[in-house]
Coordinates of C-alpha atoms and ligand atoms in Angstrom, one line a residue:
M1 CA -0.1 -0.1 0.1
C2 CA 2.6 2.7 1.0
G3 CA 6.5 1.7 1.6
I4 CA 8.1 3.5 4.7
S5 CA 12.1 3.4 5.3
G6 CA 14.6 4.6 7.1
I7 CA 18.3 5.5 7.8
V8 CA 20.7 5.3 10.0
G9 CA 24.9 5.8 9.6
F10 CA 27.9 7.9 10.7
K11 CA 28.1 9.9 7.1
N12 CA 25.2 11.7 5.3
I13 CA 22.0 9.5 4.3
A14 CA 20.4 11.9 2.2
M15 CA 21.4 10.1 -1.1
P16 CA 20.7 6.3 -0.1
L17 CA 17.5 7.7 1.5
L18 CA 16.2 9.1 -1.7
N19 CA 17.1 5.4 -3.2
S20 CA 15.4 3.9 -0.6
I21 CA 12.1 5.1 -1.6
R22 CA 12.7 5.1 -5.9
H23 CA 12.9 1.4 -5.1
L24 CA 9.4 1.4 -3.0
E25 CA 7.9 3.5 -5.7
Y26 CA 5.8 -0.2 -6.5
R27 CA 4.1 0.7 -3.6
G28 CA 2.1 3.6 -4.5
Y29 CA 3.2 7.0 -6.0
D30 CA 0.4 9.3 -5.1
S31 CA 3.2 11.4 -3.2
C32 CA 6.4 10.8 -1.2
G33 CA 8.9 12.4 1.3
V34 CA 11.7 12.5 3.9
A35 CA 12.4 14.0 7.3
I36 CA 15.9 14.4 7.8
M37 CA 17.8 15.2 11.1
S38 CA 20.0 18.3 10.1
N39 CA 21.9 20.4 12.2
N40 CA 19.9 19.7 15.5
S41 CA 16.7 20.0 14.3
I42 CA 14.0 18.1 11.4
V43 CA 13.7 19.0 7.8
V44 CA 11.0 17.2 6.0
R45 CA 10.8 17.7 2.2
K46 CA 7.6 16.2 0.6
N47 CA 5.3 16.3 -2.0
I48 CA 2.5 14.4 -4.3
G49 CA 3.4 13.0 -7.5
S50 CA 6.7 10.5 -8.7
V51 CA 9.6 10.5 -6.6
D52 CA 11.8 12.1 -9.5
E53 CA 9.0 14.6 -10.0
V54 CA 9.2 15.3 -6.2
N55 CA 12.8 15.5 -6.1
E56 CA 12.8 17.5 -9.3
R57 CA 10.5 20.2 -7.3
E58 CA 11.8 19.8 -3.5
K59 CA 15.5 19.1 -4.1
L60 CA 15.4 15.7 -1.2
S61 CA 18.2 14.2 -0.9
E62 CA 20.2 18.4 0.0
P63 CA 19.7 18.6 3.3
D64 CA 22.8 17.2 5.1
G65 CA 21.9 14.4 7.6
K66 CA 22.9 11.5 9.2
I67 CA 19.8 10.2 10.1
G68 CA 16.4 10.0 7.9
I69 CA 13.3 8.6 7.1
A70 CA 11.4 8.4 4.1
H71 CA 8.2 8.0 2.7
T72 CA 6.4 6.2 -0.9
R73 CA 1.6 7.1 -0.5
W74 CA -0.8 5.4 -1.2
A75 CA -4.0 7.0 -0.4
T76 CA -6.4 5.6 1.7
H77 CA -7.3 8.7 4.6
G78 CA -7.4 11.8 3.3
G79 CA -6.6 13.5 -1.0
V80 CA -3.5 13.7 -3.0
T81 CA -2.3 16.2 -1.4
K82 CA 1.1 17.9 -0.1
E83 CA -0.4 18.2 3.3
N84 CA -1.1 15.1 3.2
T85 CA 2.0 13.7 2.4
H86 CA 4.5 11.9 4.9
P87 CA 6.2 12.6 6.9
H88 CA 4.5 13.6 9.6
L89 CA 5.9 16.7 12.1
S90 CA 4.4 17.0 15.9
C91 CA 3.1 20.7 16.6
E92 CA 6.7 21.8 17.9
G93 CA 8.4 20.0 14.7
D94 CA 10.6 17.7 17.3
F95 CA 9.0 13.8 16.7
A96 CA 8.5 13.6 12.7
L97 CA 6.7 10.4 11.6
V98 CA 5.9 7.6 8.5
H99 CA 3.1 5.6 8.3
N100 CA 1.8 2.4 6.3
G101 CA -2.0 1.2 7.6
I102 CA -4.7 2.3 8.8
I103 CA -5.7 3.6 12.3
S104 CA -9.2 2.7 12.5
N105 CA -9.3 4.9 15.9
Y106 CA -8.0 7.8 14.6
S107 CA -11.0 10.1 14.8
E108 CA -11.6 9.9 18.5
I109 CA -7.9 10.3 19.7
K110 CA -7.8 13.9 16.7
K111 CA -10.5 14.8 18.8
E112 CA -9.0 14.8 22.2
L113 CA -5.6 16.1 20.5
I114 CA -7.3 19.1 19.5
H115 CA -9.1 19.8 22.4
G116 CA -5.3 19.5 24.3
G117 CA -4.9 22.3 21.8
H118 CA -2.8 20.5 19.0
R119 CA -2.7 21.7 15.5
F120 CA -3.3 19.4 12.7
N121 CA -2.3 19.8 8.9
S122 CA -3.5 17.0 7.3
E123 CA -6.5 14.7 6.9
T124 CA -4.7 11.8 7.4
D125 CA -4.6 9.1 10.2
T126 CA -1.5 8.7 10.4
E127 CA -0.9 12.3 11.3
V128 CA -3.0 11.3 15.2
I129 CA 0.8 9.0 15.6
V130 CA 2.7 11.7 15.9
H131 CA 1.2 14.4 17.9
L132 CA -0.2 11.4 20.3
I133 CA 4.1 10.3 20.6
E134 CA 4.4 14.2 21.5
K135 CA 1.5 14.4 24.4
Y136 CA 2.9 11.5 26.0
F137 CA 6.5 12.7 25.5
V138 CA 5.2 16.2 27.4
L139 CA 4.1 14.2 30.3
S140 CA 7.3 11.4 30.4
K141 CA 10.4 13.0 28.9
D142 CA 11.5 10.1 27.4
A143 CA 10.9 9.3 23.8
E144 CA 10.8 5.4 24.2
K145 CA 7.9 5.5 26.9
A146 CA 6.0 7.8 24.5
F147 CA 6.1 5.8 21.9
I148 CA 5.1 2.5 23.4
R149 CA 2.6 4.7 25.2
A150 CA 1.1 5.7 22.6
L151 CA 1.7 2.5 20.2
K152 CA -0.7 1.1 22.6
R153 CA -3.7 3.5 22.5
L154 CA -3.9 2.6 18.5
E155 CA -6.2 -0.1 16.9
G156 CA -5.9 -0.7 13.1
T157 CA -2.7 -1.4 11.3
Y158 CA 0.5 -0.1 11.0
A159 CA 3.9 -0.1 10.3
I160 CA 5.4 3.4 11.6
A161 CA 9.0 5.2 11.5
M162 CA 10.0 7.9 13.3
I163 CA 13.0 10.2 14.1
T164 CA 13.6 13.1 17.3
T165 CA 15.4 16.0 18.3
H166 CA 14.7 14.0 21.8
E167 CA 17.4 10.7 20.4
K168 CA 18.9 11.9 17.0
D169 CA 20.9 8.7 16.8
K170 CA 17.7 6.5 17.3
I171 CA 15.0 5.3 14.4
F172 CA 12.0 4.3 16.6
C173 CA 10.4 2.0 14.3
A174 CA 6.9 -0.6 15.4
K175 CA 4.8 -3.3 13.6
R176 CA 1.6 -4.5 13.2
E177 CA 0.0 -6.4 10.0
S178 CA 1.9 -3.7 7.4
P179 CA 5.9 -5.1 6.9
L180 CA 8.8 -3.5 8.4
V181 CA 12.0 -5.1 8.2
I182 CA 15.4 -4.1 9.6
G183 CA 18.2 -4.2 7.1
L184 CA 22.1 -4.3 8.5
G185 CA 24.6 -2.6 7.6
D186 CA 28.3 -2.0 8.9
E187 CA 27.8 0.9 11.0
I188 CA 24.7 1.8 9.0
N189 CA 21.2 0.6 9.2
Y190 CA 18.2 0.4 7.7
L191 CA 14.7 0.3 8.0
G192 CA 11.7 -1.1 4.7
S193 CA 8.3 -2.2 4.0
D194 CA 10.5 -5.0 2.6
F195 CA 13.9 -5.8 0.7
N196 CA 13.5 -3.4 -1.6
A197 CA 14.5 -0.3 0.3
F198 CA 17.9 -1.4 1.0
I199 CA 19.3 -4.1 -1.0
D200 CA 21.6 -2.4 -2.6
Y201 CA 23.4 -1.6 0.2
T202 CA 23.2 -5.1 2.3
K203 CA 21.4 -8.7 2.0
N204 CA 21.7 -9.1 6.0
A205 CA 18.1 -8.5 6.9
V206 CA 15.7 -9.0 10.6
V207 CA 12.3 -9.2 10.2
L208 CA 9.6 -7.3 12.5
D209 CA 6.4 -9.7 13.9
D210 CA 2.9 -8.2 15.0
D211 CA 3.5 -5.9 17.8
E212 CA 6.8 -5.6 17.7
Y213 CA 8.8 -2.3 17.8
A214 CA 12.4 -2.2 17.3
V215 CA 14.8 1.5 18.5
V216 CA 17.8 1.5 15.5
S217 CA 20.6 3.4 15.8
R218 CA 24.0 3.1 13.6
D219 CA 25.4 0.3 15.0
H220 CA 23.1 -1.2 17.5
Y221 CA 18.8 -2.5 17.4
F222 CA 16.9 -4.0 20.5
I223 CA 13.3 -5.3 19.3
K224 CA 10.7 -5.9 22.2
K225 CA 7.3 -6.6 22.5
I226 CA 5.0 -3.8 22.7
I227 CA 2.7 -5.1 25.5
S228 CA 5.0 -6.2 27.8
G229 CA 8.4 -4.6 26.9
E230 CA 10.1 -8.5 26.2
V231 CA 13.2 -8.0 24.7
I232 CA 12.8 -9.9 21.3
R233 CA 16.6 -12.0 19.9
K234 CA 15.8 -13.1 16.6
R235 CA 17.5 -14.7 13.3
I236 CA 19.5 -12.7 10.7
T237 CA 17.4 -13.6 7.4
E238 CA 19.8 -13.7 4.6
I239 CA 18.3 -11.8 1.0
N240 CA 18.7 -14.3 -1.7
W241 CA 17.7 -11.2 -4.3
D242 CA 20.7 -9.1 -5.7
S243 CA 20.0 -5.9 -6.8
D244 CA 20.7 -6.7 -10.2
M245 CA 17.3 -9.2 -10.3
A246 CA 15.3 -5.7 -8.3
K247 CA 16.2 -3.7 -11.7
K248 CA 15.5 -3.1 -15.0
G249 CA 18.2 -4.9 -17.1
G250 CA 17.7 -2.8 -20.1
Y251 CA 14.0 -3.9 -20.4
P252 CA 11.7 -0.4 -21.0
H253 CA 9.9 -1.3 -18.4
Y254 CA 9.8 -3.5 -14.9
M255 CA 6.7 -5.9 -17.0
L256 CA 8.0 -6.9 -19.6
K257 CA 11.0 -8.1 -17.8
E258 CA 9.3 -9.9 -15.8
I259 CA 7.0 -11.8 -18.7
Y260 CA 10.8 -12.3 -19.8
E261 CA 11.8 -14.0 -17.2
Q262 CA 9.2 -16.9 -17.0
P263 CA 10.6 -19.3 -18.5
Q264 CA 13.0 -18.9 -15.6
C265 CA 10.4 -18.5 -13.6
I266 CA 8.9 -22.0 -14.8
V267 CA 12.2 -23.9 -13.9
N268 CA 12.7 -22.1 -10.4
A269 CA 9.1 -23.0 -9.9
M270 CA 10.0 -27.5 -11.4
Q271 CA 13.1 -27.2 -9.0
V272 CA 11.1 -26.2 -5.5
D273 CA 11.4 -28.8 -2.8
K274 CA 9.4 -32.1 -3.7
A275 CA 9.4 -33.0 -0.2
L276 CA 7.3 -29.4 0.4
I277 CA 4.9 -30.2 -2.5
K278 CA 4.3 -33.1 -1.0
K279 CA 3.9 -32.1 2.3
L280 CA 1.2 -30.2 0.9
S281 CA -0.5 -32.4 -1.2
D282 CA -0.3 -34.6 2.4
M283 CA -1.9 -31.8 4.1
I284 CA -4.6 -31.6 1.3
M285 CA -5.8 -35.6 1.6
K286 CA -6.1 -35.5 5.0
S287 CA -8.0 -32.4 5.3
R288 CA -12.2 -32.8 5.1
H289 CA -11.9 -28.9 3.3
V290 CA -9.7 -27.4 1.9
Y291 CA -10.3 -23.8 0.1
L292 CA -7.6 -22.1 -2.3
I293 CA -8.0 -18.3 -1.3
G294 CA -6.2 -15.6 -3.1
A295 CA -7.0 -11.4 -4.4
G296 CA -6.7 -10.7 -8.1
T297 CA -4.7 -12.3 -9.8
T298 CA -3.5 -14.8 -7.3
Y299 CA -8.0 -15.2 -6.6
Y300 CA -7.5 -16.1 -10.7
V301 CA -4.3 -18.7 -10.0
S302 CA -6.3 -19.9 -7.0
L303 CA -9.1 -21.2 -9.6
M304 CA -7.1 -22.3 -12.1
S305 CA -5.5 -24.6 -9.7
E306 CA -9.4 -25.6 -8.7
Y307 CA -9.7 -27.4 -11.8
H308 CA -6.5 -28.9 -11.6
F309 CA -6.6 -30.4 -8.1
S310 CA -10.6 -31.6 -9.8
S311 CA -9.6 -32.9 -13.1
I312 CA -5.6 -34.2 -12.2
A313 CA -6.5 -35.1 -8.2
G314 CA -10.1 -35.8 -8.0
V315 CA -10.2 -33.2 -5.2
F316 CA -12.2 -30.1 -5.3
T317 CA -11.5 -27.3 -3.5
P318 CA -13.3 -24.7 -3.7
A319 CA -11.1 -20.7 -4.8
I320 CA -12.2 -18.0 -2.8
N321 CA -11.4 -14.3 -2.8
S322 CA -10.1 -13.6 0.1
D323 CA -12.4 -11.4 0.5
E324 CA -14.9 -12.9 0.5
F325 CA -14.0 -15.7 2.5
K326 CA -15.3 -14.7 5.8
N327 CA -18.8 -14.8 4.5
L328 CA -18.6 -18.3 2.2
A329 CA -16.5 -21.0 4.5
Y330 CA -17.2 -23.5 6.4
I331 CA -14.3 -24.2 8.6
D332 CA -13.7 -26.1 11.6
K333 CA -10.4 -28.2 12.2
D334 CA -10.2 -30.8 10.0
T335 CA -9.8 -27.3 7.4
L336 CA -7.4 -26.8 5.5
I337 CA -7.0 -22.8 3.8
I338 CA -4.3 -22.4 1.0
A339 CA -3.2 -18.8 -0.2
V340 CA -1.5 -18.2 -2.8
S341 CA -0.1 -13.9 -2.8
Q342 CA 3.2 -12.9 -4.1
S343 CA 4.0 -10.2 -2.1
G344 CA 3.0 -12.3 1.5
E345 CA 1.3 -9.3 2.7
T346 CA -2.3 -8.8 1.2
Y347 CA -4.1 -7.4 3.9
D348 CA -7.7 -9.6 2.6
T349 CA -6.0 -13.0 2.6
L350 CA -3.8 -12.8 5.5
N351 CA -7.5 -11.4 7.1
A352 CA -8.8 -14.3 5.9
L353 CA -5.5 -16.9 7.3
K354 CA -5.8 -15.3 11.0
F355 CA -9.9 -16.1 10.9
A356 CA -8.6 -20.0 9.7
K357 CA -6.6 -20.2 12.6
G358 CA -8.5 -18.7 15.0
K359 CA -11.5 -21.6 14.2
G360 CA -8.4 -24.5 14.4
A361 CA -7.6 -24.2 10.5
K362 CA -4.8 -25.9 9.2
T363 CA -2.9 -23.0 6.4
A364 CA -0.6 -23.3 4.1
A365 CA 0.7 -20.4 1.3
I366 CA 2.5 -20.4 -1.3
V367 CA 3.8 -17.3 -1.5
N368 CA 7.8 -15.0 -3.6
V369 CA 8.8 -12.8 -0.3
M370 CA 10.9 -14.0 2.2
G371 CA 9.7 -13.4 5.6
S372 CA 6.5 -12.1 4.5
S373 CA 4.0 -11.6 7.3
I374 CA 2.1 -14.6 5.3
A375 CA 5.1 -16.9 5.3
R376 CA 5.7 -16.7 8.7
L377 CA 2.0 -16.9 10.0
V378 CA 1.2 -20.5 7.9
D379 CA 2.0 -24.6 9.0
H380 CA 3.4 -24.5 6.1
T381 CA 5.0 -22.7 3.5
I382 CA 6.4 -22.8 -0.3
M383 CA 8.5 -20.1 -0.9
Q384 CA 8.0 -19.7 -5.0
G385 CA 11.9 -18.7 -5.8
S386 CA 10.2 -15.8 -8.6
G387 CA 12.9 -13.8 -7.6
P388 CA 11.5 -10.1 -6.9
E389 CA 8.4 -9.0 -8.8
I390 CA 8.9 -5.3 -9.2
C391 CA 5.9 -4.2 -11.6
V392 CA 2.3 -3.7 -10.2
I393 CA 1.0 -5.9 -12.5
S394 CA 1.9 -9.5 -11.9
T395 CA 2.6 -12.1 -14.7
K396 CA 6.1 -14.2 -13.3
A397 CA 5.0 -14.6 -10.0
A398 CA 0.9 -15.6 -10.9
L399 CA 2.4 -18.5 -13.5
S400 CA 5.3 -19.7 -11.4
Q401 CA 2.2 -20.1 -8.7
M402 CA 0.2 -22.0 -11.0
A403 CA 2.7 -24.8 -12.3
I404 CA 3.8 -25.1 -8.2
L405 CA -0.2 -25.9 -7.7
L406 CA 0.0 -28.1 -10.8
L407 CA 2.5 -29.9 -9.5
V408 CA 1.0 -30.4 -6.2
A409 CA -2.0 -31.8 -8.6
L410 CA 0.2 -34.2 -9.2
E411 CA 1.3 -35.9 -6.3
M412 CA -2.0 -35.7 -5.5
A413 CA -3.4 -38.0 -8.5
V414 CA -0.5 -40.2 -7.8
N415 CA -1.3 -40.8 -3.9
N416 CA -5.2 -40.7 -4.8
K417 CA -4.1 -43.5 -7.4
R418 CA -5.6 -42.0 -10.3
I419 CA -2.3 -41.7 -11.5
S420 CA 0.4 -43.7 -11.9
V421 CA 3.9 -42.8 -11.1
R422 CA 5.0 -43.3 -14.6
N423 CA 2.2 -40.6 -16.0
K424 CA 3.3 -38.5 -13.6
N425 CA 6.6 -38.3 -14.8
E426 CA 5.9 -38.5 -18.5
I427 CA 3.2 -35.4 -17.4
E428 CA 6.0 -33.2 -15.5
K429 CA 8.6 -34.0 -18.2
Q430 CA 5.2 -32.6 -20.8
I431 CA 6.0 -29.4 -18.2
S432 CA 9.2 -29.4 -18.4
H433 CA 9.2 -28.2 -22.5
L434 CA 7.5 -25.0 -21.0
P435 CA 10.3 -23.2 -20.2
E436 CA 11.4 -23.4 -24.3
L437 CA 7.6 -23.1 -25.9
I438 CA 7.1 -19.6 -23.6
Q439 CA 10.5 -18.4 -24.6
K440 CA 9.7 -19.7 -28.0
V441 CA 6.4 -17.6 -28.1
L442 CA 8.4 -14.7 -26.6
N443 CA 11.0 -15.0 -29.4
E444 CA 8.5 -15.5 -32.7
K445 CA 4.8 -13.8 -31.1
S446 CA 6.2 -10.2 -29.6
G447 CA 5.9 -9.1 -32.6
F448 CA 2.8 -10.0 -34.1
I449 CA 1.1 -9.6 -31.3
H450 CA 2.6 -5.7 -31.0
T451 CA 0.8 -5.3 -34.3
I452 CA -2.8 -6.8 -33.4
A453 CA -2.4 -4.6 -30.4
N454 CA -1.5 -1.6 -31.8
K455 CA -4.1 -2.1 -34.6
F456 CA -6.9 -3.2 -31.6
S457 CA -5.8 -0.2 -29.5
H458 CA -8.9 2.0 -29.9
I459 CA -11.8 -0.4 -29.0
N460 CA -12.7 0.4 -25.4
N461 CA -14.5 -3.5 -24.6
W462 CA -13.4 -6.5 -24.6
L463 CA -15.3 -10.1 -24.0
Y464 CA -12.9 -12.9 -22.6
L465 CA -13.5 -16.2 -23.3
G466 CA -12.5 -19.6 -22.2
R467 CA -14.0 -23.3 -21.1
G468 CA -13.0 -25.3 -18.2
K469 CA -9.0 -24.7 -17.1
Y470 CA -9.1 -21.8 -20.0
Y471 CA -11.8 -20.1 -17.7
P472 CA -9.5 -19.0 -15.1
I473 CA -7.3 -18.0 -18.1
A474 CA -9.7 -15.8 -19.3
L475 CA -10.3 -13.7 -16.3
E476 CA -7.1 -13.4 -15.4
S477 CA -6.1 -11.8 -18.4
S478 CA -8.5 -9.7 -18.2
L479 CA -7.7 -8.5 -15.1
K480 CA -3.8 -7.7 -16.5
M481 CA -5.9 -5.3 -19.6
K482 CA -8.1 -3.7 -17.1
E483 CA -5.2 -3.2 -14.2
V484 CA -1.9 -2.0 -17.3
A485 CA -4.0 -0.6 -20.2
Y486 CA -7.4 1.2 -18.4
V487 CA -9.2 -1.3 -20.9
H488 CA -12.3 -2.7 -20.3
A489 CA -12.4 -6.6 -20.2
E490 CA -14.9 -8.7 -18.9
G491 CA -13.8 -12.4 -18.4
M492 CA -16.7 -15.8 -18.6
P493 CA -16.7 -19.1 -19.2
A494 CA -17.3 -19.4 -23.1
G495 CA -20.6 -21.7 -22.0
F496 CA -21.6 -18.4 -20.2
L497 CA -22.0 -16.3 -23.5
K498 CA -25.1 -17.5 -24.4
H499 CA -27.1 -16.2 -21.1
G500 CA -27.6 -13.4 -21.1
T501 CA -24.2 -11.4 -22.8
I502 CA -24.2 -12.3 -26.2
A503 CA -27.6 -9.3 -26.5
L504 CA -24.0 -7.1 -26.4
I505 CA -22.1 -8.8 -29.0
D506 CA -22.3 -6.2 -32.3
E507 CA -19.6 -4.7 -34.2
K508 CA -18.4 -2.2 -31.2
L509 CA -17.7 -5.5 -29.2
Y510 CA -14.6 -7.1 -29.1
S511 CA -14.3 -11.4 -28.1
V512 CA -10.9 -12.9 -27.0
I513 CA -11.2 -16.3 -27.6
F514 CA -8.8 -18.4 -25.8
M515 CA -8.8 -22.7 -27.8
P516 CA -7.7 -25.6 -26.6
P517 CA -5.5 -27.3 -28.6
R518 CA -7.5 -29.9 -30.2
S519 CA -6.3 -32.6 -28.0
D520 CA -8.9 -31.3 -26.2
E521 CA -11.7 -32.4 -28.5
E522 CA -14.7 -31.2 -26.0
L523 CA -13.5 -28.3 -24.8
Y524 CA -12.0 -27.3 -28.7
R525 CA -15.4 -28.2 -30.2
L526 CA -17.7 -26.2 -27.2
T527 CA -15.6 -23.4 -27.7
A528 CA -15.7 -23.0 -30.9
G529 CA -19.2 -23.1 -30.8
S530 CA -19.2 -19.9 -28.6
A531 CA -16.8 -18.6 -31.5
E532 CA -19.3 -19.2 -33.9
E533 CA -22.7 -17.5 -32.0
I534 CA -20.5 -14.5 -32.2
K535 CA -19.6 -14.6 -35.3
A536 CA -23.0 -15.3 -36.3
R537 CA -23.6 -11.8 -34.9
K538 CA -21.5 -10.3 -37.0
G539 CA -19.1 -9.9 -33.4
F540 CA -15.3 -9.3 -34.2
T541 CA -13.1 -12.4 -32.3
L542 CA -9.7 -12.7 -31.9
G543 CA -8.0 -16.5 -31.6
F544 CA -5.6 -17.7 -29.3
H545 CA -5.0 -21.3 -31.2
F546 CA -2.4 -23.9 -31.7
G547 CA -3.6 -24.8 -35.3
E548 CA -2.2 -24.3 -38.4
K549 CA -2.5 -21.0 -40.1
G550 CA -5.1 -20.4 -41.9
E551 CA -6.9 -22.4 -40.0
G552 CA -8.4 -19.9 -37.5
E553 CA -9.7 -17.5 -41.0
K554 CA -13.1 -19.3 -40.7
L555 CA -13.3 -18.8 -37.2
F556 CA -12.0 -15.9 -35.8
S557 CA -11.6 -12.0 -37.9
E558 CA -8.2 -12.1 -35.8
E559 CA -6.2 -14.9 -35.1
I560 CA -2.7 -15.6 -32.7
I561 CA -1.5 -19.0 -33.7
L562 CA 1.0 -20.8 -31.0
P563 CA 3.5 -23.2 -31.0
K564 CA 1.8 -27.3 -31.1
A565 CA 1.6 -27.8 -26.9
H566 CA 0.6 -29.9 -24.7
S567 CA -3.1 -30.2 -23.5
I568 CA -1.4 -29.8 -20.0
I569 CA 0.9 -26.9 -20.8
A570 CA -1.5 -24.9 -23.1
P571 CA -3.9 -22.4 -20.9
F572 CA 0.1 -21.6 -19.5
L573 CA 0.9 -20.1 -23.2
E574 CA -2.0 -18.7 -23.7
L575 CA -1.0 -16.6 -20.8
V576 CA 1.7 -15.7 -22.0
V577 CA 0.3 -14.6 -25.1
A578 CA -2.1 -12.4 -23.2
Q579 CA 0.1 -10.3 -21.5
L580 CA 2.2 -9.1 -24.4
F581 CA -1.2 -8.1 -25.5
A582 CA -2.3 -6.3 -22.2
Y583 CA 1.5 -4.7 -22.7
F584 CA 1.3 -3.7 -25.9
T585 CA -1.9 -2.3 -25.9
A586 CA -0.2 -0.4 -22.8
V587 CA 2.5 0.8 -24.6
A588 CA 0.1 2.4 -27.4
L589 CA -2.2 4.0 -25.0
K590 CA 1.2 5.3 -23.4
R591 CA -0.2 4.3 -20.4
N592 CA 2.4 3.4 -16.8
I593 CA 3.1 0.3 -17.2
D594 CA 5.0 -0.4 -13.9
K595 CA 2.7 1.7 -11.8
P596 CA -0.5 1.6 -13.3
R597 CA -2.9 4.8 -11.3
S598 CA -4.8 3.9 -8.4
L599 CA -3.1 0.1 -7.8
A600 CA -0.2 -0.8 -5.4
K601 CA 1.7 -3.6 -5.0
S602 CA 0.6 -5.0 -1.9
V603 CA -2.9 -4.4 -1.2
T604 CA -2.3 -3.8 2.6
V605 CA -5.9 -2.5 3.8
A606 CA -9.4 -3.6 3.9
Ligands
AGP1 C1 -2.0 -8.2 -9.7 O1 -1.9 -7.6 -11.3 C2 -3.0 -7.3 -9.5 N1 -2.6 -6.3 -9.1 C3 -3.4 -7.8 -7.7 O2 -4.6 -8.2 -8.1 C4 -2.7 -9.1 -7.4 O3 -2.8 -9.8 -7.4 C5 -3.7 -8.5 -5.9 O4 -3.4 -7.3 -4.7 C6 -3.0 -9.4 -5.2 O5 -2.0 -9.6 -4.6 P1 -0.8 -11.0 -4.1 O6 -0.1 -12.1 -4.3 O7 0.6 -9.9 -3.6 O8 -1.2 -11.0 -2.6

């Protein structure tokens, strides 16, 4: 949702602090700011706009100081204005604070503080925290005590970083639900919402857990429980990313880079420890109720896995939107929740897991970020190893998650004696061809997909139609088009079209049809039937198919032909084509590809 960072060292930290929010900008980019201790007072520079735009105007790295905090904002409370931008200052300017999360009881605290004479400059929930700390400091004259006392008043979620003129060499920070990690350097320490904040400088990190606070100086830190004050000792996490992985590597956008990283991601997915795959399979087989949960893209990954688990393993595991989970799922101690999450921080998914754990359910997750809240919460974690996914639009992480859960389906199928080990090995051999086939699509089809995207970039409304396991692919593909190109696309089961939506078909409404290979005979026939229904009503169809050149001419208005593929991996290839189609459409429409409007990489609010 937002990105927070901090640095405390023995020399000027202004430039690395600016870099830290450049690396966190994908988490929110409505506005940004820094607070730096300079000549014994706190200098705040902030404004609305991207980091580079604000830096242009405010010279964020100009103040000379050895300690500072910074923030990139995705607005939740209060509009996108300079006043609402973090950091926020206390009345006397002796405290500065940044925050990621939502303080649910901020209104009552604000009233109390205003009554006590505090003057507010913003509409944000965050500003009440810094004034509350100021209020308690006046009483205790002890910054740590005031910090803790304020934290105990807060309801809701937070990752907070604060500096004060009363303890000029310390950053105070605390965490509840929103992520926060400490980066450990040599005579310099860092703070960030995730590793990207400081990955250029250190790979040694300590991850805070809920309801813990830390006081960080340049050569020392301690972590305590907020309520009890108990000192917590933590293992140092070595980050397995390098900064090059997190940079664009010559691509125009992270989205394209990450689409092109997919062959390697599938290789990594196939190399996930088989014991982890087997353990998840065993957990599923031992549970009476099993749900797959995710949000947005990861809900569609869950839906794809619902089809794989059912058709391959004969195990029906409903996929439920994390935000709807509480309204829908039956949970008892014989229930297993499998969460899918790239960031491992999505509020709705985290909340669903906590709700299920509270009812005695077992939990598991497929995640991409080490040390993330979901990874630390569940009973069993599979790290998908896709590398940092910087673009707000998820591509490689989603494809990798689908592949890993497909391996779980195969494991269960053997367990259920629906296939032999030999069959499983044969299917896995087919899956092992996926990286080279994705590479073939990227090498041989990108140019044509780019041409098609340019040709139809003026179209404002699309239907995305698929049957069976191509239905979740249609849904995920339509989400790509919406979120990166801002073009409306509605994904639906192809068979659903004739039950009403077909009334929309005319020359203005275009459709993408996700065709299975002919080896999926019935699915092919039925999906072709849907294309015919549209054609009969003079609707335009763009067919993704595995046939010969021209084969689609009878069926589609335009066609994108994919290389021949086994039916088990065909849907993955069609998703890659759809990712590129959305990407090139967004390029044609000059969208902000890696940071689309109103989006954030990790949605850590309800
Ligand atoms: C991805 O393209 C979307 N921006 C979004 O739907 C995302 O998948 C969703 O917010 C879940 O995020 P997570 O995987 O980090 O939990």
